[in-house]
mmCIF file of C-alpha atoms in Angstrom:
data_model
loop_
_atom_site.group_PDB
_atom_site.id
_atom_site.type_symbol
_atom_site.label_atom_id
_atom_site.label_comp_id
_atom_site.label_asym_id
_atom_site.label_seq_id
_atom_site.Cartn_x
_atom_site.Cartn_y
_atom_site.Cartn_z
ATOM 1 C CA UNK J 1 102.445 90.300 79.075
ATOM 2 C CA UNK J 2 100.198 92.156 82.149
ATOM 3 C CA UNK J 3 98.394 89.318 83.258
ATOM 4 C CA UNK J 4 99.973 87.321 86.240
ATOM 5 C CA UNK J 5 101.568 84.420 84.717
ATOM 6 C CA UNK J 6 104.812 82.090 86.776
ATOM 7 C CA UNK J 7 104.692 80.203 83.421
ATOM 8 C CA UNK J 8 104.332 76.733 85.190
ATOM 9 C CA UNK J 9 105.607 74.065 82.721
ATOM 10 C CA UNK J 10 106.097 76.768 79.878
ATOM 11 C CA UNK J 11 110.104 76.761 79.996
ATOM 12 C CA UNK J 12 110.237 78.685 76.709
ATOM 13 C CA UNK J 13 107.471 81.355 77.895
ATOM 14 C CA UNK J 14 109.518 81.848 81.104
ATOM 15 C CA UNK J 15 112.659 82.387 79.278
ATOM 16 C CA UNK J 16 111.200 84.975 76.625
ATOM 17 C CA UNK J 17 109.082 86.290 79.653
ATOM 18 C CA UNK J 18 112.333 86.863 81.312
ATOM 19 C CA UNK J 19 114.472 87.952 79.172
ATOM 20 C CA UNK J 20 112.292 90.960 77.834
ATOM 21 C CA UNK J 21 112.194 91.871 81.841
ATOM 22 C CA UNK J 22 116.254 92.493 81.280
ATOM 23 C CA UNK J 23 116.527 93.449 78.370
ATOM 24 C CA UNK J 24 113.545 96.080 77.711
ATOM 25 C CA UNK J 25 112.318 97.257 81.406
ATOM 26 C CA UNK J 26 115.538 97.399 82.975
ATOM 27 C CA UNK J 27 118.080 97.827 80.186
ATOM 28 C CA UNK J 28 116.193 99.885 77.475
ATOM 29 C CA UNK J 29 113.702 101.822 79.640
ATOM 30 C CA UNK J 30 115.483 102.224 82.958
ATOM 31 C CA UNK J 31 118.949 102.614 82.474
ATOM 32 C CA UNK J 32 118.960 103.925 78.714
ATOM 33 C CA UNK J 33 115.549 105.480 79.042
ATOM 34 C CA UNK J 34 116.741 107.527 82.410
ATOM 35 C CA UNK J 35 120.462 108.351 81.199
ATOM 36 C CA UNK J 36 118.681 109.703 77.862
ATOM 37 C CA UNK J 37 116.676 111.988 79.870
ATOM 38 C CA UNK J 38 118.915 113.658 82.021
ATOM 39 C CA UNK J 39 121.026 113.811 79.328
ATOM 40 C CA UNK J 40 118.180 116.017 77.745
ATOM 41 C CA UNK J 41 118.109 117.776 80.553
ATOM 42 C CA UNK J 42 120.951 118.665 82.175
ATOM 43 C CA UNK J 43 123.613 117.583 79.790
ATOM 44 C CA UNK J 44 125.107 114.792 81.582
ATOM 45 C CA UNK J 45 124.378 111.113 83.031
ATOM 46 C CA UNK J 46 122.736 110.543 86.323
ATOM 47 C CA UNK J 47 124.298 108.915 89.688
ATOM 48 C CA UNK J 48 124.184 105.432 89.247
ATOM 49 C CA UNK J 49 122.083 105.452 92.863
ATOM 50 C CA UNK J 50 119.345 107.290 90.774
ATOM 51 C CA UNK J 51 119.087 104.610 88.302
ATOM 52 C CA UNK J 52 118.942 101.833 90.689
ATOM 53 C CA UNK J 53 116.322 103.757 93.212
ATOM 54 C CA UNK J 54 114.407 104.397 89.737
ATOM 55 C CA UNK J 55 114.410 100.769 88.993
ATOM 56 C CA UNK J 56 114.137 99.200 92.571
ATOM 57 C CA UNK J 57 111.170 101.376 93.613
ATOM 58 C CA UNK J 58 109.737 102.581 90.438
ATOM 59 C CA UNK J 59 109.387 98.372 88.962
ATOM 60 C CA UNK J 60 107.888 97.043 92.609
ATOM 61 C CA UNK J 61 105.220 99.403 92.212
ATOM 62 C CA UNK J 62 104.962 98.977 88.989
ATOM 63 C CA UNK J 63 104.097 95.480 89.359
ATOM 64 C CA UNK J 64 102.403 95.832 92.468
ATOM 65 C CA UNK J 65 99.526 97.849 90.651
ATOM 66 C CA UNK J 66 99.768 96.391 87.525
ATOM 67 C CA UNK J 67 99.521 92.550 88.867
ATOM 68 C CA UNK J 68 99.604 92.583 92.890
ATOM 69 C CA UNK J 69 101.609 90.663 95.289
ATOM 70 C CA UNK J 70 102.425 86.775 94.118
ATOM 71 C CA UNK J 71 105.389 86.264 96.394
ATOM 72 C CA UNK J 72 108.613 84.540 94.751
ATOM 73 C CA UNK J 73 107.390 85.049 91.355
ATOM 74 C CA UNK J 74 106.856 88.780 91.920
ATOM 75 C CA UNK J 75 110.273 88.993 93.346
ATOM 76 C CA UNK J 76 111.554 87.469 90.518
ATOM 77 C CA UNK J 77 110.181 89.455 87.833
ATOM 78 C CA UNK J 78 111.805 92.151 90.043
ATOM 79 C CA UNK J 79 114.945 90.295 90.086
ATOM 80 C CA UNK J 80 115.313 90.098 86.331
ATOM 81 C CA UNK J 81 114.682 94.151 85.513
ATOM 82 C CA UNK J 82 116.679 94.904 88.844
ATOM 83 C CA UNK J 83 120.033 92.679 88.928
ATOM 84 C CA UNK J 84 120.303 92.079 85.643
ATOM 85 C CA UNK J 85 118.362 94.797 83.583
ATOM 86 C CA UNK J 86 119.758 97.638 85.921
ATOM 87 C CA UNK J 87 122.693 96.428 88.022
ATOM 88 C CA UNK J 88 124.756 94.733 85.562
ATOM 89 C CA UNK J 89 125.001 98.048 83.433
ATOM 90 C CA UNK J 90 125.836 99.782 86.296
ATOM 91 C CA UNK J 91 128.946 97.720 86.671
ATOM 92 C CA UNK J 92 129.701 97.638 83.543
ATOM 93 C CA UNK J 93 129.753 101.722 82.293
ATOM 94 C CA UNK J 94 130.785 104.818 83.780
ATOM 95 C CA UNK J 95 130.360 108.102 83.008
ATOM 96 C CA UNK J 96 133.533 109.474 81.766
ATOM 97 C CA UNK J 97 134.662 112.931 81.707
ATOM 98 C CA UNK J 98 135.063 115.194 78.392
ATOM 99 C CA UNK J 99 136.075 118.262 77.662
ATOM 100 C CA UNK J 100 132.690 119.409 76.934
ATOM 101 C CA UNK J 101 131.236 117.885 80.256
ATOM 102 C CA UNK J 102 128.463 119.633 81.715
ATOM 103 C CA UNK J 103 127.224 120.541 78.567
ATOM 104 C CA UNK J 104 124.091 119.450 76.355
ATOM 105 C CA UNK J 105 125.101 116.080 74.579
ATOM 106 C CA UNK J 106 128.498 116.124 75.610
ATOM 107 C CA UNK J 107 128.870 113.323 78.175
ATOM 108 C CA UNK J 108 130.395 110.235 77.309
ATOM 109 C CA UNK J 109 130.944 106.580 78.668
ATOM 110 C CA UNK J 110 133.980 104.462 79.286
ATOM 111 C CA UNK J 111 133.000 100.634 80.063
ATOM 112 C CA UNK J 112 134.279 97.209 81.719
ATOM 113 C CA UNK J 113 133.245 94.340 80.348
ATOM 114 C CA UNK J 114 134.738 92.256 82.969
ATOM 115 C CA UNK J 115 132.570 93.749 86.140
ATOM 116 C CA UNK J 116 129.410 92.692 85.036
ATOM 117 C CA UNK J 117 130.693 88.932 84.050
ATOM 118 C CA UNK J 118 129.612 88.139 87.369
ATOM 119 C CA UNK J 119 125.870 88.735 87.067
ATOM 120 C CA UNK J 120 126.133 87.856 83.596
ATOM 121 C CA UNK J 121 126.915 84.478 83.994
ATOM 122 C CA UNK J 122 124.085 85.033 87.363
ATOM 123 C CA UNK J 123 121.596 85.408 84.412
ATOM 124 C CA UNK J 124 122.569 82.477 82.508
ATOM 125 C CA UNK J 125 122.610 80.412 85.049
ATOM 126 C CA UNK J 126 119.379 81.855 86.789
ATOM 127 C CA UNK J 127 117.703 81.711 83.314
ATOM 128 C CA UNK J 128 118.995 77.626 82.745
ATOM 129 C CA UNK J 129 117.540 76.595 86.135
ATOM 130 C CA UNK J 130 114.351 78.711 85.762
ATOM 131 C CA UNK J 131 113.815 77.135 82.289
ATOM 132 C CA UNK J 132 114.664 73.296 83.425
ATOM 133 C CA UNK J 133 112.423 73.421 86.707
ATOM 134 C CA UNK J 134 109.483 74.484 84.518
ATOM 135 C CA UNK J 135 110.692 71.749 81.975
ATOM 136 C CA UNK J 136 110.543 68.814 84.214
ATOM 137 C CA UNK J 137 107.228 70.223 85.983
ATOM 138 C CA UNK J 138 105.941 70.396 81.891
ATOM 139 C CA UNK Y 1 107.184 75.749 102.805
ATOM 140 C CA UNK Y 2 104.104 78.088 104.549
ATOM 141 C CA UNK Y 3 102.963 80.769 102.153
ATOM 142 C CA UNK Y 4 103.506 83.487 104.532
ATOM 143 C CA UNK Y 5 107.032 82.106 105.032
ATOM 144 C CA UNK Y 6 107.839 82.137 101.530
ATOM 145 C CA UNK Y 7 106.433 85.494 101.036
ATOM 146 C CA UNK Y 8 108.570 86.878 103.657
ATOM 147 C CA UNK Y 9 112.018 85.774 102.644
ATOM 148 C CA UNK Y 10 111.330 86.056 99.200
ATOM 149 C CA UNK Y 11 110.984 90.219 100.605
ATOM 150 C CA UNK Y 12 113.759 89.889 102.889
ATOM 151 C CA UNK Y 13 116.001 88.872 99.678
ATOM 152 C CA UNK Y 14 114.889 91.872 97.788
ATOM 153 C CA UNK Y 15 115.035 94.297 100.412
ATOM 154 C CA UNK Y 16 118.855 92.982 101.354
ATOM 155 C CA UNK Y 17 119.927 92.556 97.788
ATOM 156 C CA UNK Y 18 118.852 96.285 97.167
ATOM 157 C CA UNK Y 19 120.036 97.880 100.298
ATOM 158 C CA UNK Y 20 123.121 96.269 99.261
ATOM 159 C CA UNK Y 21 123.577 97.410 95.820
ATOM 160 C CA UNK Y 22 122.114 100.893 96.824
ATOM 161 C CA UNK Y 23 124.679 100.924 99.617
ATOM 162 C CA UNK Y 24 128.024 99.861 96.884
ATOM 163 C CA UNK Y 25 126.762 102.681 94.367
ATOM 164 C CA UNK Y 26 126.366 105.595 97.222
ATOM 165 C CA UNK Y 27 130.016 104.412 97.941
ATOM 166 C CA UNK Y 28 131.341 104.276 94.392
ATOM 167 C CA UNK Y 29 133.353 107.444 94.498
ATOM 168 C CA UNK Y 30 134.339 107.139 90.972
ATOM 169 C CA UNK Y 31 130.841 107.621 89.883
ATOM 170 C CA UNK Y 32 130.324 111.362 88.283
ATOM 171 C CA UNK Y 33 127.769 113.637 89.001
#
């Protein structure tokens, strides 16, 4: 998982690669990880700006330590946790007022599914091609 | 494609693609504090 790896002819290694970029950098540690926190701290969700910042910087350097620059395919790791990972949530909840707002535990979320179809079917589709060009270079 | 080529407009791409999204959320006015 820390070693430098574009997964040449490894479709399936790309695709599990990928998906735990999405799914536990950006989704579970950035987005959940950071509204959880603030939450603890101040009772209520961050900006969505924060997040994103969070993810866009805190990731690149991130993987800049942990594996250096390898062009395109450190870009794409980036992509996945960023676009994905990060973005899509973004456009798909938003804080929503409560009585109790302001206070410990008491912010809430209202969400639209439909804003994040875009990048949803982005991933798919980014995933698919991803997974065949590393097929037919197998 | 020259390495230093692909290098640069696979940054380009981020940067842009970030600046964007950064710029949308700053903008979102519906977004709570």
């Amino acid at each position: 998982m820390f070693e430098p790896d574009d997964f040449r002819g490894r479709p399936y290694g790309f695709t599990t690669n990928q998906i735990s970029h999405t799914a536990a950098v950006g989704f579970l540690l950035i987005v959940y990880g950071s509204c959880l926190a603030w939450s603890w701290a101040f009772g209520e969700y961050p900006y969505k700006w924060m997040i994103a910042l969070l993810g866009g910087v805190g990731y690149l350097a991130y993987e800049l330590w942990d594996q250096g620059w390898h062009g395109f395919d450190t870009v794409e790791d980036w992509w996945f946790v960023n676009a994905y990972g990060v973005w899509a949530p973004l456009a798909t909840f938003s804080e929503a007022p409560t009585e109790m707002n302001g206070l410990l535990g008491a912010a809430a979320f209202t969400g639209d599914l439909y804003s994040a179809l875009p990048w949803i079917i982005l991933f798919a589709v980014h995933l698919a091609l991803g997974a065949a060009w590393r097929w037919f270079n197998s | 494609m020259p390495e230093w080529l692909s290098d640069l407009l696979s940054l380009a791409g981020m940067a842009a693609c970030f600046g964007l999204a950064g710029w949308a959320l700053l903008n979102d006015e519906d977004d709570l504090p």
